[in-house]
mmCIF file of C-alpha atoms and ligand atoms in Angstrom:
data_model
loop_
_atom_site.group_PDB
_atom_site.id
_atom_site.type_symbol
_atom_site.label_atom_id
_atom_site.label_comp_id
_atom_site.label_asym_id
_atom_site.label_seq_id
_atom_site.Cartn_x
_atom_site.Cartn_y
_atom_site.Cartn_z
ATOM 1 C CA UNK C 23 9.596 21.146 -12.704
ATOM 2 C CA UNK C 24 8.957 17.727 -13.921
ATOM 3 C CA UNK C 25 12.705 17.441 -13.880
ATOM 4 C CA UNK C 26 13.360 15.784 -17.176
ATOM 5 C CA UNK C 27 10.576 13.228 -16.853
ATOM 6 C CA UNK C 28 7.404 13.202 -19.168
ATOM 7 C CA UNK C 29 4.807 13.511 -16.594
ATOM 8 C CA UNK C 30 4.534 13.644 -12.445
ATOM 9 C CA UNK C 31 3.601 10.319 -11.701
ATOM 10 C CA UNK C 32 6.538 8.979 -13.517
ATOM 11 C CA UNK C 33 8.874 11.495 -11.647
ATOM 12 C CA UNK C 34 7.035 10.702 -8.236
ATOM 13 C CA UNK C 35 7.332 6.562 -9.001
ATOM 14 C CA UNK C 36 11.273 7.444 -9.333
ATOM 15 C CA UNK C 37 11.303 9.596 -6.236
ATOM 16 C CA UNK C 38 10.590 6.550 -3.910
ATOM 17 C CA UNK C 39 14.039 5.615 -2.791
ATOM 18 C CA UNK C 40 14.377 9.172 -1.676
ATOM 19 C CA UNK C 41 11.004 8.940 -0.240
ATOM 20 C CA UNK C 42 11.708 6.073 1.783
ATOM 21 C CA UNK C 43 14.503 7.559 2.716
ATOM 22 C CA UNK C 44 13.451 10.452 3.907
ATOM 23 C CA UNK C 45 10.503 8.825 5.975
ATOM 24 C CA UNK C 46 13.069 6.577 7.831
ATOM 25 C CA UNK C 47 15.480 9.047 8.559
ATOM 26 C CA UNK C 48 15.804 9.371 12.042
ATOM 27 C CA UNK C 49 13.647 7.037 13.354
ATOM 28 C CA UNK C 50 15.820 3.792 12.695
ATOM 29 C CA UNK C 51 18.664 4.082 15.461
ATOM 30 C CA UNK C 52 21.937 4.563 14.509
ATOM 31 C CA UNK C 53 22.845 1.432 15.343
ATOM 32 C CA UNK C 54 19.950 -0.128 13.674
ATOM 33 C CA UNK C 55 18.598 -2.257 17.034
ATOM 34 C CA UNK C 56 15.337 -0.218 17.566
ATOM 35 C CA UNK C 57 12.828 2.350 16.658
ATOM 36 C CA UNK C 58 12.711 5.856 17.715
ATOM 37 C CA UNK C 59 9.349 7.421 17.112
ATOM 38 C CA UNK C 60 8.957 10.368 20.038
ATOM 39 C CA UNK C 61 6.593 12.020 17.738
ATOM 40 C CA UNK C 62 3.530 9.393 18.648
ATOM 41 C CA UNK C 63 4.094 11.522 21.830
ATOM 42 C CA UNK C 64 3.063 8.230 23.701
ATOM 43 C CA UNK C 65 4.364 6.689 26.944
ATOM 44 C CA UNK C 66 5.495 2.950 27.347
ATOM 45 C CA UNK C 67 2.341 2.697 30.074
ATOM 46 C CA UNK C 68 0.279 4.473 27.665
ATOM 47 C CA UNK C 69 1.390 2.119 24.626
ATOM 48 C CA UNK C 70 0.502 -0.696 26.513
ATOM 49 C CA UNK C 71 -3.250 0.566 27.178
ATOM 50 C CA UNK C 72 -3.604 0.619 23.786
ATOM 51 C CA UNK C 73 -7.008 -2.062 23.354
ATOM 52 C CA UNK C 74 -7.485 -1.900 19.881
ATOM 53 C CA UNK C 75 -6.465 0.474 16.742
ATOM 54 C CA UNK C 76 -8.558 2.130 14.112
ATOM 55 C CA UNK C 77 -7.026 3.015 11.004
ATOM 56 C CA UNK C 78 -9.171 4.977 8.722
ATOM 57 C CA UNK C 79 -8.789 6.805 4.981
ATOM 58 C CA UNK C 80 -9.898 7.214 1.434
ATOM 59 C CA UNK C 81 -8.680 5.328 -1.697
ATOM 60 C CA UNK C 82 -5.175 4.677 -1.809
ATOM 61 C CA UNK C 83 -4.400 5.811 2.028
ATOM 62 C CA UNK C 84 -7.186 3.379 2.698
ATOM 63 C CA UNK C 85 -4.975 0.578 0.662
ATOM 64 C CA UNK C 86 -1.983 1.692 2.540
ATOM 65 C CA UNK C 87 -3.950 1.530 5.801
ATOM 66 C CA UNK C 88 -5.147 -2.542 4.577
ATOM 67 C CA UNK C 89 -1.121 -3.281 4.705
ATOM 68 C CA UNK C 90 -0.698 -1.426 7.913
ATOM 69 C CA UNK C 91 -3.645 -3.512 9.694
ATOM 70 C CA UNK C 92 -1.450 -6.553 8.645
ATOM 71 C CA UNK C 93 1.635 -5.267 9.870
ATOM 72 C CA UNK C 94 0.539 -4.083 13.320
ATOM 73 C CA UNK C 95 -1.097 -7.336 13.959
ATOM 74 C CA UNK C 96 1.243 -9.224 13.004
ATOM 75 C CA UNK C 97 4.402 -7.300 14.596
ATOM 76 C CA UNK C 98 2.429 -6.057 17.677
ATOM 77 C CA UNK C 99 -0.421 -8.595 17.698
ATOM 78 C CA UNK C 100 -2.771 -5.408 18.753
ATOM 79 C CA UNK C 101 -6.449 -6.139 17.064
ATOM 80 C CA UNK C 102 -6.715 -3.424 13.793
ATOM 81 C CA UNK C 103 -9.567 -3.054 11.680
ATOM 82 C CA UNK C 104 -9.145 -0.839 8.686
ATOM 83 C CA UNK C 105 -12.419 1.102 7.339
ATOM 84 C CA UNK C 106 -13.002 4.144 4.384
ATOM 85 C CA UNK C 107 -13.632 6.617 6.246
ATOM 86 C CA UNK C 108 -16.620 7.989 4.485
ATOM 87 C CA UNK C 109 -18.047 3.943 5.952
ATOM 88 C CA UNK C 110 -16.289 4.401 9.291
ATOM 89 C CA UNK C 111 -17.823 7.949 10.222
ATOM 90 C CA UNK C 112 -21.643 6.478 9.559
ATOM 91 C CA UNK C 113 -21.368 3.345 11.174
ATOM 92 C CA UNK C 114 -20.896 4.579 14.749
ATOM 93 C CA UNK C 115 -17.876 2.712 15.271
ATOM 94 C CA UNK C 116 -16.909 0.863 19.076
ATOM 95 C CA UNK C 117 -14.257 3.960 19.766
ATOM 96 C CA UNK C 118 -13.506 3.840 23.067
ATOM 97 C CA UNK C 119 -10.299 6.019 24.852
ATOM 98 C CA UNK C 120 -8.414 2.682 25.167
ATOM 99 C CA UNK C 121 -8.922 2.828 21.091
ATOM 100 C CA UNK C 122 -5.870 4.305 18.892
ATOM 101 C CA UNK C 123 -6.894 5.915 15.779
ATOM 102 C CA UNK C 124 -4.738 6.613 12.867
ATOM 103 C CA UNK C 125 -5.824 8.191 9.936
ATOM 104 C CA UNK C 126 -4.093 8.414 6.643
ATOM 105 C CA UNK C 127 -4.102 10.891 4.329
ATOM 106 C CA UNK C 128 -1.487 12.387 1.959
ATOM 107 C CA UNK C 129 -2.966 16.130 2.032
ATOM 108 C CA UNK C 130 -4.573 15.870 5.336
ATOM 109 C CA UNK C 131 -7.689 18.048 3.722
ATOM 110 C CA UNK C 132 -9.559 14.874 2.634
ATOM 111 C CA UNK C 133 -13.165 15.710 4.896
ATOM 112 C CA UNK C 134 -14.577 12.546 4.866
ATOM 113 C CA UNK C 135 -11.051 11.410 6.941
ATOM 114 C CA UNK C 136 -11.035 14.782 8.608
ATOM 115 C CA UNK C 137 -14.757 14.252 9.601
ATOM 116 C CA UNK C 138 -13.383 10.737 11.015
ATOM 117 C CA UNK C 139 -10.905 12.350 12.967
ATOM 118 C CA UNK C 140 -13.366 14.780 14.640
ATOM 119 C CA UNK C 141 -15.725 11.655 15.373
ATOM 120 C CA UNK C 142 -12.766 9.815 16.949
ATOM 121 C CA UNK C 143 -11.739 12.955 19.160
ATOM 122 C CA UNK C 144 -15.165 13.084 20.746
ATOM 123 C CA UNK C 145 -15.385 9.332 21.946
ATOM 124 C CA UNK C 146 -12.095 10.250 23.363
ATOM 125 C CA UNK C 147 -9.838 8.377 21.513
ATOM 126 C CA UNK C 148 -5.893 9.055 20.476
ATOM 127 C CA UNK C 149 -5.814 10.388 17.364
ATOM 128 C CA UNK C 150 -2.379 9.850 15.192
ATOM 129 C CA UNK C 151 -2.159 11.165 11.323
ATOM 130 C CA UNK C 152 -0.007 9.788 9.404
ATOM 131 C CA UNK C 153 -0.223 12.802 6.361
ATOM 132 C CA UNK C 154 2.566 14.426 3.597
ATOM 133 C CA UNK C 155 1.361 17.694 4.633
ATOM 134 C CA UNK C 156 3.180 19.420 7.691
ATOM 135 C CA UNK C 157 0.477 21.900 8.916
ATOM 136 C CA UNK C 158 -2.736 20.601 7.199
ATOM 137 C CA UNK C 159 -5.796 20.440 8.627
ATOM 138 C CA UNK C 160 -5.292 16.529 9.511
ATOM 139 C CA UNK C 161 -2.182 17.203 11.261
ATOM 140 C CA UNK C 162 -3.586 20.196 13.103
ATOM 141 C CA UNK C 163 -6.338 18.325 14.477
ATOM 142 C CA UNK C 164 -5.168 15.343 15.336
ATOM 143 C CA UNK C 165 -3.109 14.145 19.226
ATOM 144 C CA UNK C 166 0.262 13.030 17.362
ATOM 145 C CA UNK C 167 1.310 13.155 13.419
ATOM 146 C CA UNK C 168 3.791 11.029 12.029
ATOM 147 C CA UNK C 169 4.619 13.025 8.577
ATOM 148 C CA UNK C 170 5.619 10.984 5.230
ATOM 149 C CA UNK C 171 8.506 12.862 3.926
ATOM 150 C CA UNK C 172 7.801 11.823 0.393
ATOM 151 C CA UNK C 173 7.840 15.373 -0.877
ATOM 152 C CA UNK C 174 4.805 16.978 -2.668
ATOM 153 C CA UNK C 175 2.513 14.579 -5.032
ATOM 154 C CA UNK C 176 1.076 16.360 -7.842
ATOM 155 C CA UNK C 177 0.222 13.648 -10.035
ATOM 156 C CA UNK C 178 -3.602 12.688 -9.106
ATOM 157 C CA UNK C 179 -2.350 9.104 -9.200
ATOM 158 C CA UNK C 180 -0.939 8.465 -5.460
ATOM 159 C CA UNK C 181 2.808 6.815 -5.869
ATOM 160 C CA UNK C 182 5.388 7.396 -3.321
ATOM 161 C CA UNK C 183 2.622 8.699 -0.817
ATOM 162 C CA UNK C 184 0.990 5.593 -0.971
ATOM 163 C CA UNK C 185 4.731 3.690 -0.287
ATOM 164 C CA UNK C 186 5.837 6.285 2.073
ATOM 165 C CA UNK C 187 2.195 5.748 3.771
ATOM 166 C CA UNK C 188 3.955 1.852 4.058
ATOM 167 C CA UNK C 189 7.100 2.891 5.301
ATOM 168 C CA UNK C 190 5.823 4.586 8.326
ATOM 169 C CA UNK C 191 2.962 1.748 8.980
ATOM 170 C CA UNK C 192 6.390 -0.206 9.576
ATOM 171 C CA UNK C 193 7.843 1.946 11.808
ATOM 172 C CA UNK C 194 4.444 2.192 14.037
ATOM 173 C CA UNK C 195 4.499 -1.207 14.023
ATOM 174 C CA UNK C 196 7.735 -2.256 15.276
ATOM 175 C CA UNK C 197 7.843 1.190 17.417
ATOM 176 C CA UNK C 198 4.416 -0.922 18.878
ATOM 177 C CA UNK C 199 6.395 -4.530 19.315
ATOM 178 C CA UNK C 200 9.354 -2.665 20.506
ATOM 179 C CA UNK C 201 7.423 -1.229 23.685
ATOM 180 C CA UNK C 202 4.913 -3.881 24.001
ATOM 181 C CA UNK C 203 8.081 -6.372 24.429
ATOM 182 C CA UNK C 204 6.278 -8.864 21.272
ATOM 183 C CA UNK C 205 9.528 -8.968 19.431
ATOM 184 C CA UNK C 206 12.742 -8.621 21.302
ATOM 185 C CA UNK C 207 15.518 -6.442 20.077
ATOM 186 C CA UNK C 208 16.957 -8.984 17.529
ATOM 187 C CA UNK C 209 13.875 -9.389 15.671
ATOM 188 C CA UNK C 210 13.530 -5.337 15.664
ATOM 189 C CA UNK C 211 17.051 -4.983 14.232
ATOM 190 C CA UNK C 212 16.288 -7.811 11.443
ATOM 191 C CA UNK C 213 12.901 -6.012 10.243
ATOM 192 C CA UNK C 214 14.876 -2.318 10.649
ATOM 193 C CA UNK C 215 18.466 -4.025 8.675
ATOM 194 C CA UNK C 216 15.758 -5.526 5.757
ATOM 195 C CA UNK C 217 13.809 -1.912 5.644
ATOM 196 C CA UNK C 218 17.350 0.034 5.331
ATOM 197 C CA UNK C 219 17.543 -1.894 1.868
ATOM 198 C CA UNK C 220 14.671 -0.871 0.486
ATOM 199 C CA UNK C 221 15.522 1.891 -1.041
ATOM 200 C CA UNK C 222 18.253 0.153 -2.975
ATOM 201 C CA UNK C 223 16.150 -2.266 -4.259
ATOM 202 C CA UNK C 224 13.452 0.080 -5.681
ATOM 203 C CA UNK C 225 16.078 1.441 -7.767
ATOM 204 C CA UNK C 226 17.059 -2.201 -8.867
ATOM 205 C CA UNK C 227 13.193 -2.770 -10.091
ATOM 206 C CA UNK C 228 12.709 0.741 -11.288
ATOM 207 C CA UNK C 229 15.720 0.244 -13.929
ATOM 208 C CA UNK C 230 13.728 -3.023 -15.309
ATOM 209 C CA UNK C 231 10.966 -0.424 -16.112
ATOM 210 C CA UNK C 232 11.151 -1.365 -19.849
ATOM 211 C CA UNK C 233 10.116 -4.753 -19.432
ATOM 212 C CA UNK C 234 6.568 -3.553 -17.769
ATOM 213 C CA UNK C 235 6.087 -1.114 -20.843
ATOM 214 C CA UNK C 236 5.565 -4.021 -22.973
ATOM 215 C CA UNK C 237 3.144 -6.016 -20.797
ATOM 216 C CA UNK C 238 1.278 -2.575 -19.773
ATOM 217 C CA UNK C 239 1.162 -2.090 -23.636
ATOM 218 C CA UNK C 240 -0.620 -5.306 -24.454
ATOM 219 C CA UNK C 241 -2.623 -5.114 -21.576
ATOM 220 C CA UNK C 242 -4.117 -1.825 -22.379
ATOM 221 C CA UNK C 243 -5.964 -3.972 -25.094
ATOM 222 C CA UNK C 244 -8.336 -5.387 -23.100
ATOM 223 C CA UNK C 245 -11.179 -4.089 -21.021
ATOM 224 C CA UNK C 246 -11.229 -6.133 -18.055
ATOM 225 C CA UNK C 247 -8.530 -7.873 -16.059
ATOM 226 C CA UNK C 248 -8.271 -9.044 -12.369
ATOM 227 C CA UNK C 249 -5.677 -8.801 -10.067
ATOM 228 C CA UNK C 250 -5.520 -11.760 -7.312
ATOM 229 C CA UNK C 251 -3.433 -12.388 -4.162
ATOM 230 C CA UNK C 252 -3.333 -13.442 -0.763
ATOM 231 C CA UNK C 253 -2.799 -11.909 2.573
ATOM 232 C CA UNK C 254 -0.403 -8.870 2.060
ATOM 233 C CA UNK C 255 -0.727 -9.623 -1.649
ATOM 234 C CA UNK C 256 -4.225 -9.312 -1.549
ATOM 235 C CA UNK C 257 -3.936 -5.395 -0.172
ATOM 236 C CA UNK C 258 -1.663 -4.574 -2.734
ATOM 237 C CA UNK C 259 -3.742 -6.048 -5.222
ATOM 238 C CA UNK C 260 -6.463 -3.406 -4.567
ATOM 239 C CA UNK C 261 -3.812 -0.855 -5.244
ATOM 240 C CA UNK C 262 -2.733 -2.073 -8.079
ATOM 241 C CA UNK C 263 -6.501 -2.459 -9.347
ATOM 242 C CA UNK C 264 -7.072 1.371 -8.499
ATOM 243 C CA UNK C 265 -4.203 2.569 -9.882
ATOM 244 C CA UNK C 266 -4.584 1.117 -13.850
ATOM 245 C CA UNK C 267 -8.606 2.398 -13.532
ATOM 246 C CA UNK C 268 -7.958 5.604 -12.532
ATOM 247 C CA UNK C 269 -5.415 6.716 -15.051
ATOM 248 C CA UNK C 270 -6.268 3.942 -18.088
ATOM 249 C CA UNK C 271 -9.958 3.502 -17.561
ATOM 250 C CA UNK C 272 -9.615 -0.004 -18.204
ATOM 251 C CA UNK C 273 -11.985 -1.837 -15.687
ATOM 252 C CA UNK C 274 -10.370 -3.907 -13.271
ATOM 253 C CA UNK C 275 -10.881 -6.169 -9.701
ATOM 254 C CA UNK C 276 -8.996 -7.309 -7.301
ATOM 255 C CA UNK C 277 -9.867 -10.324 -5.269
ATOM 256 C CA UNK C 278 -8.590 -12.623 -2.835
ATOM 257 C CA UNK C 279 -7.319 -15.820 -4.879
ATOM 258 C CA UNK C 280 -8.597 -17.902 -3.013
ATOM 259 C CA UNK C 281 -12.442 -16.093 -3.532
ATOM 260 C CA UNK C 282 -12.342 -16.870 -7.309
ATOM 261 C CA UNK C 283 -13.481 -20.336 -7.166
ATOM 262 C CA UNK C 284 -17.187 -18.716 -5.213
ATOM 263 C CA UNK C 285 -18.595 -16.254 -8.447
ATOM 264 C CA UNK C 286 -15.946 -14.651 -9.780
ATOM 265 C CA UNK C 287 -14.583 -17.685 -12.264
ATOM 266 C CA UNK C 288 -17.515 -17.570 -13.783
ATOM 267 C CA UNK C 289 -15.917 -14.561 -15.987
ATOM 268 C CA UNK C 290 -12.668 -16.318 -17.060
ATOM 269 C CA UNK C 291 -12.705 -16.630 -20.801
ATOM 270 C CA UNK C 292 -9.895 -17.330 -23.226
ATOM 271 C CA UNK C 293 -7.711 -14.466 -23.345
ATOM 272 C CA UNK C 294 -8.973 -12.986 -20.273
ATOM 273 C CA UNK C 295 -5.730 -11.065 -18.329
ATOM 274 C CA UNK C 296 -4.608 -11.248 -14.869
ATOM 275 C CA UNK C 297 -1.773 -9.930 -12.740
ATOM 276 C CA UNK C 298 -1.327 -12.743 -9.841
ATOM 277 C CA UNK C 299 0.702 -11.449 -7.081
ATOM 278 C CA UNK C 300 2.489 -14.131 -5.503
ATOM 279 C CA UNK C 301 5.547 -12.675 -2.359
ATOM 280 C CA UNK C 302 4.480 -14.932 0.552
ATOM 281 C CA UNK C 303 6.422 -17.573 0.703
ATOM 282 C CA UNK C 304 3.991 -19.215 2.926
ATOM 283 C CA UNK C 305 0.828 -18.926 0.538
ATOM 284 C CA UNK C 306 2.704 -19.319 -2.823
ATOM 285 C CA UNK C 307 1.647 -22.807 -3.315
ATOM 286 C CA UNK C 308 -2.179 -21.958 -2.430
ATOM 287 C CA UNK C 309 -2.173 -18.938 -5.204
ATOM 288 C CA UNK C 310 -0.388 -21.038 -7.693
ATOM 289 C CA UNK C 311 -3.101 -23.300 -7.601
ATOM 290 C CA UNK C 312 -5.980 -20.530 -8.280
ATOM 291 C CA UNK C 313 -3.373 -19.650 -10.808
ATOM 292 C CA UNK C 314 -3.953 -23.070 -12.442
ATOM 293 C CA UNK C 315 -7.658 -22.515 -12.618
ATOM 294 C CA UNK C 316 -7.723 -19.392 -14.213
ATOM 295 C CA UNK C 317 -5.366 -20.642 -16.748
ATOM 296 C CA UNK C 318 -7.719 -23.464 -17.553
ATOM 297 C CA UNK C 319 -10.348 -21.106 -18.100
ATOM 298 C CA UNK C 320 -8.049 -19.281 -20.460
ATOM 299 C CA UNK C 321 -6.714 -16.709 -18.762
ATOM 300 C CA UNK C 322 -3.504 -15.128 -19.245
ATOM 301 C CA UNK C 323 -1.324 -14.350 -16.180
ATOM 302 C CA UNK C 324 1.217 -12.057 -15.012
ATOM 303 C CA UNK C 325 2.787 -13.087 -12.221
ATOM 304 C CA UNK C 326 4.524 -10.497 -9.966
ATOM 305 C CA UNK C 327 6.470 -12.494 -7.524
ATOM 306 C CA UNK C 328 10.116 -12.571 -5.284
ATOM 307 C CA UNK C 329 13.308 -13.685 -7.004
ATOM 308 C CA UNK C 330 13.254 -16.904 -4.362
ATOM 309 C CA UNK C 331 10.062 -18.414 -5.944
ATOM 310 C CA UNK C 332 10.615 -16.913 -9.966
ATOM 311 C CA UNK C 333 11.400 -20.232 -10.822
ATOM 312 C CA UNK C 334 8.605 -22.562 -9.619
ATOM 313 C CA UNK C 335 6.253 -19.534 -10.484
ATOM 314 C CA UNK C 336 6.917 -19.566 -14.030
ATOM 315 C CA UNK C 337 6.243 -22.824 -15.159
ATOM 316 C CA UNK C 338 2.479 -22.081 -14.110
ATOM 317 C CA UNK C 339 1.853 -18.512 -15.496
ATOM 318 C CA UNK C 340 2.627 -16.906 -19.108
ATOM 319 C CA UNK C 341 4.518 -14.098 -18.191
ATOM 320 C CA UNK C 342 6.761 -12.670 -15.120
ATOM 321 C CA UNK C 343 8.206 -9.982 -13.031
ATOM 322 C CA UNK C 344 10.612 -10.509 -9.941
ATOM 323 C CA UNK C 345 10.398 -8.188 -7.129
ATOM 324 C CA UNK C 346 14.092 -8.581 -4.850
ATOM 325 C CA UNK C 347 13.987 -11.002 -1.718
ATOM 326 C CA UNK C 348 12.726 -9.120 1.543
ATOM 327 C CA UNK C 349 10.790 -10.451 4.684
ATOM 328 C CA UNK C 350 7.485 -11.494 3.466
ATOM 329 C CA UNK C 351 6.093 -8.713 5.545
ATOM 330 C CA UNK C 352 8.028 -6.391 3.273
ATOM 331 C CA UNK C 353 6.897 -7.390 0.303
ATOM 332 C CA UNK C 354 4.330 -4.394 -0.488
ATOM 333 C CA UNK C 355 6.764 -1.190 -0.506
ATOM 334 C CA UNK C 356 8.260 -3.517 -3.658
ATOM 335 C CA UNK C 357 5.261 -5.039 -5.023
ATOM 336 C CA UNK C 358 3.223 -2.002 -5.650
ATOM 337 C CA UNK C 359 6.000 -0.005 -8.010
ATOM 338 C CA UNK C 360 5.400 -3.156 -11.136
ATOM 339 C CA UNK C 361 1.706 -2.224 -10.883
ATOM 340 C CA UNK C 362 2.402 1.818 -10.761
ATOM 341 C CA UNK C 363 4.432 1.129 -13.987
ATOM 342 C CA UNK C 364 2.028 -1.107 -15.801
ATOM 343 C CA UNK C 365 -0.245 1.436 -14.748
ATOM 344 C CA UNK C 366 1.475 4.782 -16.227
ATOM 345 C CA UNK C 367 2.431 2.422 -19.449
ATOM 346 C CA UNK C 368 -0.933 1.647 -19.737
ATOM 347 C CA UNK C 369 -2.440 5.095 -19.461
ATOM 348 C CA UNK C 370 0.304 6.418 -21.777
ATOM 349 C CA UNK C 371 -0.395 3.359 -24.729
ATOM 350 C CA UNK C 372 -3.590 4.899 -24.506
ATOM 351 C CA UNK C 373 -2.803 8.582 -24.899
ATOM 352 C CA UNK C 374 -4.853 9.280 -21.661
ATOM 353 C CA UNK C 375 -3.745 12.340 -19.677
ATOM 354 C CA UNK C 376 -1.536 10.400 -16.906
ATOM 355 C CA UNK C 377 -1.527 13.152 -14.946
ATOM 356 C CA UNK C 378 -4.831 14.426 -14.975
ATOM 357 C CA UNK C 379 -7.416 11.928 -15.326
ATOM 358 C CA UNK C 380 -11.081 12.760 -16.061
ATOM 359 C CA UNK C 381 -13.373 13.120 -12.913
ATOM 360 C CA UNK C 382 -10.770 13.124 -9.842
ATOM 361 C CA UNK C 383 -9.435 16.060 -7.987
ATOM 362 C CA UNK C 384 -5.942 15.939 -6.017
ATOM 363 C CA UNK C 385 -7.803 16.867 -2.870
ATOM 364 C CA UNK C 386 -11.136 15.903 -2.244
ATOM 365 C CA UNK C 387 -12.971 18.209 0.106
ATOM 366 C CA UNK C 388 -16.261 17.118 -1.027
ATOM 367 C CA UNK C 389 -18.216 14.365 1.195
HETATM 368 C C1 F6R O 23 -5.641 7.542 -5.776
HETATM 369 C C2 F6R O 23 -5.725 8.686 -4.894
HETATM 370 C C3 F6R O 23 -6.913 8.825 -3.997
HETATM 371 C C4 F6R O 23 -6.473 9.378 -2.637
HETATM 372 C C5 F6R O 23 -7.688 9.660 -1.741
HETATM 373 C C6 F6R O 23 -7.283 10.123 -0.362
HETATM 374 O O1 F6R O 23 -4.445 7.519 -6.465
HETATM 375 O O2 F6R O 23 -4.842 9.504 -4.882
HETATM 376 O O3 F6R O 23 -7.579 7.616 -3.846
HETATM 377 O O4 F6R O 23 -5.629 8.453 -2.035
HETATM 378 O O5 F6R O 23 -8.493 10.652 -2.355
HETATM 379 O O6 F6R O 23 -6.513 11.284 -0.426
HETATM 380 P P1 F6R O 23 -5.639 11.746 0.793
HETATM 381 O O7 F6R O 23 -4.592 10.723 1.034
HETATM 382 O O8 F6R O 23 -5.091 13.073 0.417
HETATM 383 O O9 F6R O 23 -6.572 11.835 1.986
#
C-alpha cells in the first residue's frame, strides 16, 4: 500500500505532480486562455456581488487558506481575511450575504470548520468547500465544493492536500479575475501556461531530495530554529514551521523577516538555525538584509530561494536550495515540498514515527 516507499508522507510528498494534476484537470481550458470552474455554481452577476471573502480552517488548510488570501487579492483585488476557524466561529465575524465563505479542509469532518460553515450559512452567506473528501460532511453542507483531487492522505502530516489546497486557491482566483474583468485574457493564459508546469517542476525538486536529507539531518540537532519570509514566503513559512514540529518535535517559529528586528533577535545565538525563504523577487533584497542580521548574531541560514536569485542569495547565507523559476505568485506550490522533506528527514534522523506522531489524530472531530 505504501507502494515501495518507507512511510505515507514520503509516498504522498511524491504524489504531488499527480495531485496537481489531477486538481487542474478540467478546469484549465483546452486552449489554456481561461478558467472553467462551473462547480462554484456562481453567476457572472453573482461573482460580481461578491463584497468580501472569508476563508476559514484548521492547521495546515488554515496555511493553505494564508496563500489563498494573497492570491485572491492580488489576482481579483476582492478584500480576504483568513481566520482558524476554532477563532473565526467565536468572534462573531461581519458575515453578511454579499460575504463568500470558503472553508478548507482535507476530510471535510474537521467540527471546528464544520461549526464555521454552519455559522456562515445562517448569516446567509455563500458557502464554498474546498475539501479531498467527495461526500463528507463539509461538502454536504456547504452551497458549492471545489474537491482537491489529491487522492487519500493517510500520513497525519498534510503534504499534497496542503499543495492541492494551493492549486485550487489559484484556480478560484483567476476563475474570480476572469469574471470580474481584473486581468484580461492574456494575463489569465500566462498564470494558467506557468501553473501547467508545475507539475514538472515538482518532479525536478523532488529528485534533489538527497541534498535536503543532509541539512534535515544536521538540523535535527538542535532544538529551536526559525523560519522567516515575506509576503507569500511568510505563509509558507508557517507551514514549513508546522510541519518539522509535528513530526520531529523540534520547536520551531515562523515570523515575518522583517518582525525579527522588534523581540524576536533577542534569541539569535551562535549556532542558532534558520531556514530563510526568499521567492519574491520584489522583497529579496529586504529579506537578505534580515538575513544579514541574523548572521551577525550567529545564526546559521538555509536559504530556500528561485534559481533567478541563487546567486546573489548565496553569498549572504551558509547553505542553499533552489526552487525552479515561476511567477512570484507561484512560488508556494514549490516552496513548501524543501520544507516537507527537511521535515520527513528530520523526523526520520530522529527515529520518530513519521507517520504517526504522538498526540494528533488524522481527523479532528473534537472542538
Ligand atoms: C497538519 C495537519 C492538520 C490539519 C488540520 C485540519 O499536517 O494535517 O493541521 O490540516 O487538522 O484538517 P482538515 O484539513 O482535515 O480540516
Amino acid at each position: 500500500e505504501k507502494a515501495g516507499y518507507d512511510h505515507f508522507m514520503l509516498k504522498e510528498i511524491y504524489e504531488q505532480p499527480k495531485a496537481y494534476r489531477d486538481t487542474m484537470m478540467g478546469r484549465i481550458a483546452e486552449d489554456g486562455r481561461s478558467i472553467q470552474l462551473s462547480e462554484l455554481g456562481m453567476t457572472q452577476e453573482q461573482v460580481k456581488e461578491i463584497r468580501r471573502i472569508h476563508i476559514v480552517a484548521c492547521g495546515t488548510a488554515y496555511h493553505a487558506g494564508l496563500v489563498g488570501k494573497s492570491v485572491i487579492e492580488q489576482l481579483a483585488r476582492i478584500p480576504v481575511e483568513t481566520d482558524v476557524a476554532s477563532e473565526y466561529r467565536y468572534r462573531n465575524p461581519i458575515i453578511t450575504p454579499d460575504t463568500l465563505v470558503i472553508v478548507v479542509s482535507q476530510s471535510g469532518e474537521t467540527a471546528d470548520t464544520l461549526a464555521a460553515l454552519r455559522e456562515a450559512r445562517r448569516c446567509g452567506a455563500r458557502v464554498l468547500a474546498i475539501t479531498n473528501v467527495v461526500g463528507s460532511s463539509v461538502a454536504r453542507e456547504a452551497d458549492a465544493v471545489l474537491t482537491t483531487w489529491a487522492g487519500p492522505e493517510i500520513a497525519v502530516a498534510s503534504t499534497k492536500a496542503y499543495s492541492s489546497q494551493l492549486i485550487a486557491f489559484y484556480l478560484v482566483g483567476l476563475y474570480l479575475a476572469q469574471e470580474l474583468g481584473t486581468r484580461d485574457e492574456a494575463a489569465i493564459a500566462e498564470v494558467a501556461s506557468a501553473l501547467l508546469a508545475l507539475p514538472e517542476q515538482v518532479e525536478s525538486l523532488l529528485a534533489q531530495a538527497d541534498a535536503l536529507k543532509a541539512i534535515a539531518e544536521k538540523l535535527a540537532r538542535h532544538n529551536s530554529l526559525f523560519f522567516i519570509g515575506r509576503g507569500l514566503d511568510f505563509a509558507v513559512a508557517q507551514e514549513g514551521s508546522l510541519k518539522l514540529k509535528e513530526i520531529s518535535y523540534i520547536h520551531s517559529e515562523a515570523y515575518p523577516a522583517g518582525e525579527l528586528k522588534h523581540g524576536t533577535l533577542a534569541l539569535i545565538e551562535e549556532g542558532t538555525p534558520a531556514i530563510a525563504l526568499v521567492t519574491q523577487e520584489e522583497l529579496a533584497e529586504k529579506t537578505l538584509s534580515n538575513i544579514k542580521e541574523m548572521k551577525a548574531r550567529g545564526a546559521h541560514v538555509l536559504a530556500v530561494t528561485n534559481e533567478s536569485n541563487l546567486q546573489e542569495v548565496a553569498k549572504s547565507v551558509d547553505e542553499q536550495f533552489a526552487i525552479p523559476n515561476t511567477l512570484p505568485i507561484l512560488t508556494p506550490a514549490l516552496s513548501v515540498v524543501p520544507l516537507q522533506l527537511v521535515a520527513y528527514y528530520a523526523s526520520l534522523a530522529l527515529g520518530h514515527d513519521v507517520d504517526k506522531p504522538r498526540n494528533l489524530a488524522k481527523s479532528v472531530t473534537v472542538e
